[in-house]
Steps between C-alpha positions, in 0.01 A plus 500: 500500500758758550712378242162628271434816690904575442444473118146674541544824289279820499405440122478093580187607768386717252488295205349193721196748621447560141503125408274410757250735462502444118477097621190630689319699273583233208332258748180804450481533171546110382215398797239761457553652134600876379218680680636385830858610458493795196324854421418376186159516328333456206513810420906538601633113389856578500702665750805422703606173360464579166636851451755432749606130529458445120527789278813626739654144542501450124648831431755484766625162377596601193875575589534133430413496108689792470786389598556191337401694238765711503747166635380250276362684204708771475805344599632740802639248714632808733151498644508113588554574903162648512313332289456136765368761754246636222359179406455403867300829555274405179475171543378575894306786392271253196494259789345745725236633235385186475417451875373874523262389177386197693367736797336723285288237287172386599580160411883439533483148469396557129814687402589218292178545235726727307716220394179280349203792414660704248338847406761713295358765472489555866814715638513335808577156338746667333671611801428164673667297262809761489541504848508119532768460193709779617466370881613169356849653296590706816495128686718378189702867493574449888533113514903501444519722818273176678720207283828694545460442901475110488743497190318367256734669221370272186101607555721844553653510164194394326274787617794737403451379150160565453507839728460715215174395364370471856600875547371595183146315552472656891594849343247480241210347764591803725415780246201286439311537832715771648304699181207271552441663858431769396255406224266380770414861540467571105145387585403714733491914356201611688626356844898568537569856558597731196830555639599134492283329217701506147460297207865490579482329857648175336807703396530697842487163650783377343712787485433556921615134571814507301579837730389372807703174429785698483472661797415159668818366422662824701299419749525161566839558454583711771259322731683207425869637524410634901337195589710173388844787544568499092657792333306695252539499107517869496621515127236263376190689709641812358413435151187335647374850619604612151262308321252527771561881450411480150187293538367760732555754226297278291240443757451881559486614139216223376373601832469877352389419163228224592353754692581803259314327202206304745423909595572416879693745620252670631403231834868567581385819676203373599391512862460139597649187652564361140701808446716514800608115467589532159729771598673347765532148267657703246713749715585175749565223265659702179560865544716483751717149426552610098700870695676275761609225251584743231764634735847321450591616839144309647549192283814422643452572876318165698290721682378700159457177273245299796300777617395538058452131514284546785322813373486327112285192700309713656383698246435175334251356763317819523400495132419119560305603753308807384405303187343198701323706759531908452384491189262281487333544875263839359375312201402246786342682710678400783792581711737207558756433755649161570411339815750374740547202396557578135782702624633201702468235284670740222766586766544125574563429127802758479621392808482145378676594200788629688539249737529223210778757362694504764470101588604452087809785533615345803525122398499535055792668328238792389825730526756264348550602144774432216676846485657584181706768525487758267794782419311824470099436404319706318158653547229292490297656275838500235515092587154416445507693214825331376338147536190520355711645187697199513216253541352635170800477313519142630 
């Protein structure tokens, strides 16, 4: 017993209140249905565990495809000793959507229909079927990691083979249904807020994850260097918060011109909740991150590059957010706030996912990696670009 209370850490007690009362109100909502343990209605269907648990844990998992992207596709191998990290995030974070999904559907034992009762032209089958291929190639991407720690070097050497087209299938079935997302709201124009509904929401979708996957990898990152005691890949995050720089740009100026040529403009200056949230998502979560991360000085400094990773994510959730319940809560009628145990059972899911993080850094080589040293690289951007020029020539 005091061997456990010894070992007993502030965040340890903290993390196992959160479990249990996520065990408890799981116990709630699987017993006595989603009326006994939500806010939801018919009128309000999807709150908390889809805006936040899905939409979010999709987009923040997309660090992974990006990076063995830019690995595996591209052929930067400088970026290899953050790419095992990435996938782990991803493949936790698809994980995770999955069990947040199963909370939120009135019949979660009937997830599996999707695989036998087709309907294409739904976009939710769409985006069920992606997320179940791409959760399977992260479990292939991040099995060498698994095989590498019992030595199984042959099965090793024969997923290293085929990595390529299992890279290139899980980045194409991530701009699927990170796009798909946001066409679940294509069908909705008289119900999602002016300031958020775009025939372009599939696009926004897309662009958003790739710069909040970015900024996940900085984050993880430097969560990960203070608690297993690693050093930091400053020069590698560096050109991270370049690129995440640019995407920002991007973000803000089809931002500006959606709205410019939809006649919008006007509801920015409009006295009303809508208003002031859509300010503070776009002042929080882009504004300020594209002027710290287009600063040299910032983008090189710890301190500078994590709090714009933590400003890019939060940003990130906000819009998530505002979407799934801002947006839509006037069409509805209703005002909608999540109930306790939504908040626990989301905050149970997170926690979850970084407890399995830090069980899998501890006792998998996650942070092993196969340096190649490199005299003198050049930009990223200039690589990429040199690459793809050689893989048409070739």
């Amino acid at each position: 017993m005091r061997d456990f209370i010894s070992k007993l850490t502030f965040w340890k007690a903290v993390a196992g209140i959160i479990l249990l009362a996520g065990a408890y109100s799981t116990y709630v909502r699987f017993t006595s249905g989603l009326a006994a343990s939500t806010n939801l209605t018919d009128q309000f269907p999807w709150g908390l565990w889809i805006g936040f648990d899905v939409l979010c844990g999709v987009g923040l998992a997309a660090g992974g495809f990006t990076m063995a992207a830019i690995v595996h596709i591209f052929n930067v191998k400088r970026f290899q000793p953050i790419l095992r990290p990435a996938l782990l995030t991803a493949f936790l974070g698809y994980l995770l959507v999955i069990i947040g999904l199963m909370y939120d559907l009135g019949r979660p034992l009937q997830i599996w229909h999707a695989i036998i009762m087709w309907n294409p032209r739904s976009v939710m089958f769409e985006v069920a079927w992606c997320v179940m291929l791409y959760t399977s190639v992260l479990a292939l991407e991040f099995a060498p990691v698994v095989l590498e720690k019992f030595n199984m070097t042959r099965t090793v050497k024969v997923l290293h083979k085929i990595s390529i087209p299992i890279v290139i299938l899980g980045v194409l079935l991530s701009t699927l249904h990170q796009s798909s997302l946001g066409s679940l709201y294509l069908i909705v124009p008289e119900k999602l807020y002016a300031l958020w509904y775009t025939p372009y929401l599939p696009l926004f979708f897309f662009v958003s994850a790739l710069t909040v996957g970015c900024a996940m990898v900085i984050f993880e990152a430097f969560l990960s260097a203070r608690a297993f005691a690693r050093g930091i890949e400053m020069n590698l995050l560096n050109e991270l918060g370049r690129i995440a720089a640019v995407l920002l740009a991007v973000c803000l100026t089809m931002r500006f011109v959606d709205a410019y040529q939809r006649d919008v403009l006007g509801l920015l200056f409009v006295a009303r909740p809508e208003t002031y949230l859509y300010w503070l998502e776009l002042i929080v979560g882009i504004v300020l991150p594209l002027l710290l991360l287009s600063s040299s000085r910032v983008r090189h400094s710890e301190r500078g590059l994590f709090v714009s990773s933590i400003l890019v994510v939060l940003g990130f959730i906000m819009n998530r957010l505002n979407i799934t319940v801002t947006g839509m809560e006037r069409s509805a009628g209703v005002s909608y706030f999540p109930s306790w145990m939504e908040l626990s059972i989301t905050l149970a899911i997170v926690t979850f996912g970084f407890v399995v993080f830090s069980f899998a850094a501890k006792y998998l080589p996650v942070f092993e990696h196969e340096a190649e040293h490199e005299p003198a690289p050049k930009p990223l951007a200039e690589e990429l670009i040199e690459n793809l020029s050689y893989v048409s020539q070739h």
